[in-house]
Tab-separated table of C-alpha atoms in Angstrom:
chain	number	residue	atom	x	y	z
A	734	MET	CA	133.152	108.077	82.693
A	735	ILE	CA	136.716	109.165	83.418
A	736	GLU	CA	135.875	109.783	87.059
A	737	GLN	CA	134.757	106.176	87.385
A	738	MET	CA	138.234	104.833	86.665
A	739	PRO	CA	139.824	103.061	89.654
A	740	ASN	CA	143.121	105.009	89.792
A	741	GLU	CA	145.020	107.903	88.248
A	742	GLN	CA	147.124	105.688	86.001
A	743	VAL	CA	144.062	104.231	84.306
A	744	LYS	CA	142.549	107.708	84.018
A	745	SER	CA	145.671	108.998	82.294
A	746	LYS	CA	145.723	106.093	79.841
A	747	LEU	CA	142.040	106.591	79.025
A	748	ILE	CA	142.536	110.334	78.486
A	749	GLU	CA	145.539	109.694	76.239
A	750	THR	CA	143.578	107.114	74.246
A	751	LEU	CA	140.643	109.484	73.803
A	752	ARG	CA	143.030	112.263	72.721
A	753	ASN	CA	144.572	110.008	70.088
A	754	VAL	CA	141.178	108.925	68.790
A	755	THR	CA	139.798	112.485	68.605
A	756	ALA	CA	142.917	114.004	67.018
A	757	GLY	CA	141.953	115.942	63.885
A	758	LYS	CA	138.208	115.531	64.476
A	759	ILE	CA	136.686	119.012	64.249
A	760	TYR	CA	133.331	118.016	65.716
A	761	VAL	CA	134.951	116.896	68.994
A	762	GLU	CA	137.741	119.494	69.191
A	763	VAL	CA	136.238	121.155	72.272
A	764	GLU	CA	136.013	117.856	74.165
A	765	ARG	CA	139.597	117.006	73.167
A	766	ALA	CA	140.770	120.395	74.470
A	767	ARG	CA	139.081	119.754	77.818
A	768	LEU	CA	140.713	116.331	78.076
A	769	THR	CA	144.063	117.903	77.283
A	770	SER	CA	143.526	120.472	80.011
A	771	ARG	CA	143.005	117.713	82.579
A	772	LEU	CA	146.147	115.938	81.469
A	773	VAL	CA	148.143	119.174	81.543
A	774	LYS	CA	147.129	119.842	85.145
A	775	LYS	CA	148.325	116.366	86.105
A	776	LEU	CA	151.674	116.864	84.354
A	777	GLU	CA	152.132	120.249	86.001
A	778	ALA	CA	151.432	118.753	89.419
A	779	GLU	CA	154.187	116.220	88.706
A	780	GLY	CA	156.611	119.039	87.884
A	781	LYS	CA	156.729	118.332	84.129
A	782	ILE	CA	156.237	121.967	83.112
A	783	ASP	CA	157.837	121.735	79.668
A	784	GLU	CA	155.821	118.670	78.705
A	785	ALA	CA	152.600	120.220	79.997
A	786	ALA	CA	153.240	123.487	78.153
A	787	ALA	CA	154.056	121.731	74.882
A	788	MET	CA	150.846	119.703	75.116
A	789	LEU	CA	148.628	122.721	75.836
A	790	LEU	CA	150.293	125.012	73.297
A	791	GLU	CA	149.504	122.632	70.448
A	792	LEU	CA	145.821	123.516	70.871
A	793	GLN	CA	144.710	126.399	68.636
A	794	VAL	CA	141.600	127.125	70.678
A	795	GLU	CA	141.140	130.579	69.117
A	796	THR	CA	139.987	128.802	65.930
A	797	TYR	CA	137.382	126.629	67.668
A	798	GLY	CA	134.029	127.935	66.500
A	799	SER	CA	131.959	125.797	68.865
A	800	MET	CA	133.812	126.904	72.021
A	801	GLU	CA	132.451	129.802	74.072
A	802	MET	CA	134.565	132.933	74.298
A	803	LYS	CA	134.961	132.663	78.062
A	804	GLU	CA	136.354	129.144	77.790
A	805	LYS	CA	138.689	130.230	74.977
A	806	VAL	CA	140.084	132.995	77.153
A	807	GLU	CA	140.594	130.549	80.016
A	808	PHE	CA	142.619	128.240	77.747
A	809	LEU	CA	144.675	131.124	76.364
A	810	LEU	CA	145.405	132.406	79.868
A	811	GLU	CA	146.601	128.941	80.865
A	812	GLN	CA	148.892	128.927	77.834
A	813	MET	CA	150.265	132.322	78.856
A	814	ARG	CA	150.765	131.172	82.450
A	815	LEU	CA	152.742	128.104	81.393
A	816	CYS	CA	154.860	130.281	79.104
A	817	VAL	CA	155.674	132.494	82.090
A	818	LEU	CA	156.682	129.445	84.122
A	819	ARG	CA	159.023	128.446	81.286
A	820	LYS	CA	160.312	132.026	80.923
A	821	ASP	CA	159.123	131.893	77.303
A	822	PHE	CA	158.015	135.524	77.126
A	823	ILE	CA	158.230	135.742	73.342
A	824	ARG	CA	155.572	133.070	72.935
A	825	GLU	CA	153.504	134.714	75.663
A	826	SER	CA	153.590	138.010	73.758
A	827	ILE	CA	152.225	136.169	70.704
A	828	ILE	CA	149.441	134.419	72.619
A	829	CYS	CA	148.287	137.581	74.418
A	830	LYS	CA	147.406	139.163	71.069
A	831	LYS	CA	144.781	136.464	70.551
A	832	ILE	CA	142.727	137.867	73.446
A	833	SER	CA	140.592	140.921	72.734
A	834	VAL	CA	140.554	143.291	75.717
A	835	ARG	CA	136.996	144.275	74.793
A	836	PHE	CA	135.942	140.917	76.196
A	837	PHE	CA	136.779	142.267	79.667
A	838	ASP	CA	134.173	145.032	79.366
A	839	ASP	CA	131.692	142.511	80.732
A	840	LYS	CA	131.168	143.393	84.417
A	841	SER	CA	130.274	139.865	85.502
A	842	GLU	CA	132.281	138.374	88.358
A	843	ALA	CA	133.764	135.540	86.298
A	844	VAL	CA	134.956	137.825	83.496
A	845	GLN	CA	136.473	140.317	85.925
A	846	GLU	CA	138.424	137.475	87.529
A	847	LEU	CA	139.787	136.551	84.098
A	848	LYS	CA	140.632	140.216	83.511
A	849	LEU	CA	142.770	140.332	86.654
A	850	LYS	CA	144.559	137.128	85.662
A	851	TYR	CA	145.185	138.509	82.173
A	852	TYR	CA	146.704	141.778	83.375
A	853	ASP	CA	148.717	139.954	86.026
A	854	LEU	CA	150.378	137.961	83.235
A	855	MET	CA	150.761	141.072	81.069
A	856	ILE	CA	152.492	142.892	83.942
A	857	LYS	CA	155.020	140.071	84.185
A	858	LEU	CA	155.579	140.298	80.430
A	859	GLY	CA	156.049	144.063	80.578
A	860	LEU	CA	158.477	143.831	83.495
A	861	ASN	CA	160.544	141.257	81.621
A	862	ASP	CA	160.786	143.652	78.646
A	863	ASN	CA	161.326	146.723	80.877
A	864	ALA	CA	158.306	148.265	79.127
A	865	TYR	CA	157.421	150.511	82.060
A	866	LEU	CA	154.803	152.558	80.218
A	867	ASP	CA	152.934	149.385	79.243
A	868	VAL	CA	153.166	148.148	82.837
A	869	CYS	CA	151.689	151.461	83.997
A	870	ARG	CA	148.757	151.009	81.615
A	871	TYR	CA	148.201	147.453	82.827
A	872	TYR	CA	148.127	148.576	86.452
A	873	ARG	CA	145.747	151.355	85.445
A	874	GLN	CA	143.392	148.761	83.955
A	875	VAL	CA	143.690	146.702	87.137
A	876	TYR	CA	142.918	149.760	89.247
A	877	ASP	CA	139.811	150.539	87.185
A	878	THR	CA	138.424	147.079	87.959
A	879	PRO	CA	135.537	147.378	90.452
A	880	ARG	CA	136.793	144.395	92.433
A	881	ILE	CA	140.151	146.060	93.048
A	882	GLN	CA	138.574	149.284	94.229
A	883	ALA	CA	136.319	147.259	96.526
A	884	ASP	CA	139.458	145.807	98.207
A	885	THR	CA	137.859	142.466	99.040
A	886	GLU	CA	139.792	139.509	100.397
A	887	LYS	CA	138.859	137.497	97.319
A	888	THR	CA	140.453	140.176	95.154
A	889	LYS	CA	143.696	139.857	97.099
A	890	GLN	CA	143.810	136.178	96.259
A	891	VAL	CA	143.223	136.789	92.542
A	892	CYS	CA	145.748	139.599	92.009
A	893	PHE	CA	148.859	137.446	92.329
A	894	VAL	CA	151.463	140.183	91.812
A	895	LEU	CA	150.220	142.180	94.809
A	896	ALA	CA	149.078	139.338	97.036
A	897	VAL	CA	151.944	139.437	99.530
A	898	TYR	CA	151.995	143.215	99.762
A	899	ALA	CA	148.241	143.511	100.052
A	900	PHE	CA	148.185	141.558	103.283
A	901	LYS	CA	150.935	143.774	104.722
A	902	SER	CA	148.981	146.925	103.939
A	903	GLY	CA	146.120	148.168	106.018
A	904	ARG	CA	144.798	150.265	103.141
A	905	GLY	CA	143.928	147.585	100.624
A	906	VAL	CA	144.914	146.413	97.184
A	907	GLY	CA	143.575	149.491	95.397
A	908	THR	CA	146.054	151.801	97.117
A	909	LEU	CA	148.975	149.531	96.258
A	910	VAL	CA	147.900	149.321	92.618
A	911	LEU	CA	147.629	153.118	92.479
A	912	LYS	CA	151.167	153.416	93.865
A	913	CYS	CA	152.413	151.105	91.119
A	914	VAL	CA	150.616	153.240	88.517
A	915	VAL	CA	152.492	156.317	89.767
A	916	LEU	CA	155.894	154.653	90.018
A	917	TYR	CA	155.841	152.991	86.616
A	918	VAL	CA	154.761	156.148	84.795
A	919	LEU	CA	157.734	157.900	86.424
A	920	LEU	CA	160.031	155.056	85.364
A	921	SER	CA	158.913	155.402	81.731
A	922	GLN	CA	161.029	157.365	79.297
A	923	HIS	CA	159.761	160.837	78.484
A	924	THR	CA	157.575	160.921	75.378
A	925	ASN	CA	154.440	162.819	74.419
A	926	GLU	CA	152.398	159.765	75.360
A	927	GLN	CA	154.150	159.419	78.720
A	928	TRP	CA	153.735	163.128	79.468
A	929	ASP	CA	150.009	162.981	78.678
A	930	LEU	CA	149.521	159.908	80.867
A	931	LEU	CA	151.554	161.516	83.664
A	932	ASN	CA	149.280	164.556	83.741
A	933	ARG	CA	146.110	162.464	83.568
A	934	ILE	CA	147.284	160.380	86.513
A	935	HIS	CA	148.148	163.542	88.433
A	936	ALA	CA	144.572	164.737	87.910
A	937	MET	CA	143.111	161.642	89.606
A	938	ARG	CA	141.328	162.505	92.841
A	939	GLN	CA	142.293	159.141	94.323
A	940	LEU	CA	145.866	160.410	94.738
A	941	GLU	CA	144.639	162.130	97.887
A	942	LEU	CA	144.907	158.686	99.495
A	943	ILE	CA	148.677	158.669	98.880
A	944	PRO	CA	149.812	162.321	99.245
A	945	GLU	CA	153.502	161.358	99.375
A	946	TYR	CA	153.317	159.872	95.882
A	947	ASN	CA	151.375	162.906	94.679
A	948	VAL	CA	154.279	165.119	95.789
A	949	LEU	CA	156.667	162.891	93.847
A	950	LEU	CA	154.510	163.273	90.733
A	951	GLU	CA	154.538	167.059	91.080
A	952	LEU	CA	158.338	167.088	91.157
A	953	PHE	CA	158.412	165.597	87.660
A	954	ILE	CA	155.595	167.812	86.379
A	955	ASN	CA	157.108	171.084	87.622
A	956	GLU	CA	159.671	172.580	85.255
A	957	GLU	CA	162.416	172.720	87.861
A	958	ILE	CA	165.664	170.899	88.585
A	959	ILE	CA	165.399	167.851	90.865
A	960	PHE	CA	168.504	167.335	92.990
A	961	TRP	CA	168.808	163.584	93.505
A	962	LYS	CA	170.961	163.614	96.644
A	963	GLN	CA	168.816	166.248	98.297
A	964	LEU	CA	165.732	164.369	97.135
A	965	MET	CA	166.808	161.132	98.797
A	966	LYS	CA	169.295	162.276	101.475
A	967	PRO	CA	168.880	166.048	101.911
A	968	LYS	CA	171.120	168.225	104.015
A	969	MET	CA	169.935	169.764	107.268
A	970	THR	CA	170.043	173.247	105.745
A	971	ILE	CA	167.055	172.792	103.449
A	972	SER	CA	163.597	174.016	104.255
A	973	TRP	CA	161.182	172.332	106.645
A	974	PHE	CA	158.944	171.140	103.808
A	975	GLU	CA	161.833	169.449	102.012
A	976	ASP	CA	163.184	168.058	105.265
A	977	THR	CA	159.872	166.452	106.193
A	978	MET	CA	158.754	165.295	102.740
A	979	LEU	CA	161.724	164.788	100.432
A	980	SER	CA	164.034	163.240	103.002
A	981	THR	CA	161.674	160.292	103.360
A	982	PHE	CA	161.441	159.347	99.667
A	983	GLU	CA	164.163	156.705	99.705
A	984	ASP	CA	162.729	155.026	102.793
A	985	LEU	CA	159.204	155.548	101.483
A	986	LEU	CA	159.824	153.945	98.092
A	987	ARG	CA	162.203	151.161	99.097
A	988	ARG	CA	161.216	150.197	102.617
A	989	GLY	CA	157.948	151.982	103.280
A	990	THR	CA	156.659	153.641	106.409
A	991	VAL	CA	154.135	152.747	109.075
A	992	THR	CA	151.365	154.709	107.371
A	993	CYS	CA	152.478	154.088	103.774
A	994	PRO	CA	153.780	150.555	103.049
A	995	ALA	CA	156.152	150.144	100.114
A	996	THR	CA	155.474	148.178	96.942
A	997	ASP	CA	157.782	145.603	95.360
A	998	VAL	CA	158.898	148.040	92.648
A	999	PHE	CA	162.143	149.022	94.392
A	1000	ASP	CA	162.671	145.990	96.605
A	1001	ALA	CA	166.122	144.624	97.489
A	1002	THR	CA	166.319	142.299	94.475
A	1003	GLU	CA	168.331	142.575	91.287
A	1004	SER	CA	165.319	143.831	89.330
A	1005	GLY	CA	164.379	146.225	92.147
A	1006	ASN	CA	167.882	147.700	92.225
A	1007	LYS	CA	167.784	148.083	88.443
A	1008	ARG	CA	164.503	149.979	88.616
A	1009	TRP	CA	165.986	152.193	91.332
A	1010	ALA	CA	168.886	153.013	88.994
A	1011	ASP	CA	166.358	153.676	86.209
A	1012	LEU	CA	164.541	156.144	88.469
A	1013	GLN	CA	167.796	158.022	89.012
A	1014	THR	CA	168.289	158.062	85.234
A	1015	ARG	CA	164.783	159.520	84.759
A	1016	VAL	CA	165.639	162.266	87.255
A	1017	GLY	CA	168.770	163.021	85.221
A	1018	GLU	CA	166.774	163.110	81.985
A	1019	HIS	CA	164.254	165.473	83.571
A	1020	ASN	CA	167.064	167.757	84.720
A	1021	MET	CA	168.668	167.689	81.274
A	1022	ARG	CA	165.394	168.778	79.661
A	1023	MET	CA	165.078	171.623	82.166
A	1024	ILE	CA	168.660	172.746	81.449
A	1025	ALA	CA	167.963	172.683	77.710
A	1026	LYS	CA	164.808	174.725	78.330
A	1027	TYR	CA	166.486	177.555	80.259
A	1028	TYR	CA	170.055	177.562	78.864
A	1029	THR	CA	171.337	178.256	75.370
A	1030	GLN	CA	174.957	177.605	76.336
A	1031	ILE	CA	176.460	176.032	79.454
A	1032	THR	CA	179.882	174.838	80.597
A	1033	PHE	CA	180.727	171.228	81.384
A	1034	ASP	CA	181.353	171.984	85.047
A	1035	ARG	CA	178.078	173.847	85.533
A	1036	MET	CA	176.055	171.130	83.805
A	1037	ALA	CA	177.765	168.425	85.877
A	1038	GLU	CA	176.935	170.419	89.008
A	1039	LEU	CA	173.268	170.747	88.071
A	1040	LEU	CA	172.993	167.080	87.105
A	1041	ASP	CA	174.947	166.013	90.192
A	1042	TYR	CA	177.196	163.821	88.010
A	1043	PRO	CA	180.982	163.667	87.606
A	1044	VAL	CA	182.057	165.468	84.427
A	1045	GLU	CA	182.960	162.214	82.640
A	1046	ASP	CA	179.626	160.591	83.497
A	1047	MET	CA	177.792	163.790	82.587
A	1048	GLU	CA	179.378	163.777	79.119
A	1049	LYS	CA	178.403	160.141	78.515
A	1050	PHE	CA	174.882	160.833	79.760
A	1051	LEU	CA	174.587	163.908	77.532
A	1052	CYS	CA	175.766	161.952	74.484
A	1053	SER	CA	173.216	159.205	75.156
A	1054	MET	CA	170.398	161.762	75.349
A	1055	ILE	CA	171.518	163.410	72.109
A	1056	VAL	CA	171.630	160.037	70.335
A	1057	SER	CA	168.216	159.023	71.714
A	1058	GLY	CA	166.693	162.274	70.427
A	1059	ALA	CA	165.728	163.658	73.837
A	1060	ILE	CA	167.748	166.855	73.217
A	1061	PRO	CA	168.699	166.594	69.523
A	1062	ASP	CA	169.758	170.243	69.217
A	1063	ALA	CA	172.642	170.023	71.695
A	1064	LYS	CA	176.205	170.356	70.398
A	1065	ILE	CA	179.310	169.586	72.451
A	1066	HIS	CA	182.411	171.783	72.056
A	1067	ARG	CA	185.080	169.756	73.846
A	1068	PRO	CA	188.050	172.140	73.385
A	1069	LEU	CA	186.080	174.981	75.008
A	1070	ARG	CA	184.260	172.544	77.347
A	1071	ILE	CA	180.862	174.033	76.613
A	1072	VAL	CA	177.537	172.673	75.414
A	1073	ASN	CA	175.460	174.646	72.933
A	1074	LEU	CA	171.765	174.020	73.572
A	1075	ARG	CA	170.373	176.536	71.107
A	1076	ALA	CA	167.523	174.973	69.171
A	1077	ARG	CA	168.175	174.338	65.507
A	1078	LYS	CA	165.769	175.688	62.946
A	1079	ALA	CA	164.422	173.719	60.037
A	1080	ASN	CA	165.648	174.579	56.549
A	1081	VAL	CA	162.260	175.954	55.534
A	1082	GLU	CA	162.152	178.075	58.681
A	1083	GLU	CA	165.663	179.381	57.982
A	1084	LEU	CA	164.663	180.352	54.424
A	1085	ASP	CA	161.482	182.024	55.651
A	1086	GLN	CA	163.457	183.988	58.229
A	1087	TRP	CA	166.043	184.999	55.596
A	1088	ALA	CA	163.299	186.133	53.196
A	1089	SER	CA	161.632	188.076	56.004
A	1090	SER	CA	164.929	189.750	56.910
A	1091	VAL	CA	165.570	190.707	53.274
A	1092	ARG	CA	162.065	192.130	53.036
A	1093	LYS	CA	162.603	194.184	56.187
A	1094	LEU	CA	165.942	195.418	54.843
A	1095	THR	CA	164.441	196.542	51.527
A	1096	ASP	CA	161.589	198.263	53.386
A	1097	ILE	CA	164.110	200.150	55.515
A	1098	LEU	CA	166.139	201.131	52.430
A	1099	ASN	CA	163.012	202.399	50.673
A	1100	LYS	CA	162.017	204.399	53.730
A	1101	VAL	CA	165.512	205.895	54.112
A	1102	SER	CA	165.640	206.718	50.401
A	1103	HIS	CA	162.255	208.393	50.647
A	1104	LEU	CA	163.379	210.462	53.646
A	1105	ILE	CA	166.584	211.507	51.865
A	1106	LEU	CA	164.672	212.595	48.762
A	1107	LYS	CA	162.186	214.455	50.917
A	1108	GLU	CA	165.011	216.238	52.744
A	1109	GLU	CA	166.688	217.173	49.444
A	1110	MET	CA	163.441	218.569	48.069
A	1111	VAL	CA	162.930	220.664	51.202
A	1112	HIS	CA	166.455	222.077	50.989
A	1113	ARG	CA	166.090	222.839	47.253
A	1114	HIS	CA	162.888	224.675	47.950
A	1115	LEU	CA	164.515	226.691	50.735
A	1116	ASP	CA	167.569	227.475	48.570
A	1117	ALA	CA	165.358	228.526	45.675
A	1118	LYS	CA	163.276	230.704	47.953
A	1119	ALA	CA	166.395	232.299	49.474
A	1120	GLY	CA	167.946	233.042	46.031
A	1121	SER	CA	164.849	234.645	44.523
A	1122	PRO	CA	164.726	238.565	44.405
A	1123	SER	CA	162.755	240.093	47.196
A	1124	GLN	CA	159.555	241.706	46.238
């Protein structure tokens, strides 16, 4: 009936009239939602994003019992998309919780397309919040999608975040998604969860497709110092392996190479530069953990040398890591310009150690006392034997 209207103006008036008539009618709530969706698309095409978003967000489609789950998810994804256009990420974070990720276990083509749209929007939300570990998980879910691993042209059109970069790459969307998985797990702050995910990603056989990124992962897994300047701009005196592999990391990650195109993670934008600075911070945090692992006490100058920071910046960085709980046992002695990294013991552990030491001391005293008494008895016996009359 709506399609039979002579022009768009009449269609819009009819849709608005039907929406007003069906307002509050539960038995036609699905039809009203569909009419609203048509009107929202028209408003968006006219550039009225705020008005379109307000109209669509008033629909609580998650409560519609007569609407199919697939259609509900489509409406919720549209609500999330309009929130992204309005930069209303708080509301988007609320709406995304209304979608159960178990719905995406369905391997049908239509559901997998909705899955890619969902994680595309979640990636944008995570990047806005600088939640790198969440972004890594989202990319991991994208990578596990059969359509992504198939690297079809249709997939490139669906995965909006990687669309531009996919067409530049000769190795497909899957490789680019895998690169993003690696980079965002490295950008995440070190926690038990991050460390577990880092090792599970390192165990993926698909990393053989991107050996340069696999080498970068190994640098953070190995319990060794990473020298940032040598990592990105090494001197000519380092070994051949470092000269051929590590010297290319800055170009590899920011600009890409002929055989390994870059992602948009460290592009020449404000957010890309911020993530590049965050990567340098993660290298510093890794180095600080390695120093705390192998040193019990270290001078300011030596720590600044190992971290490749000026002494003033090193002290600020150390204080931030102590406050964040990354190395809670460190103590700074400014007059002596040393840092004590000896691990503190819990009160119960201290008491147990004290009790054990006292027990050892009493055991030693008992043993010494026994030896003294034994020696005295031997000497008494010898003296008595020497003083007795000979037979």
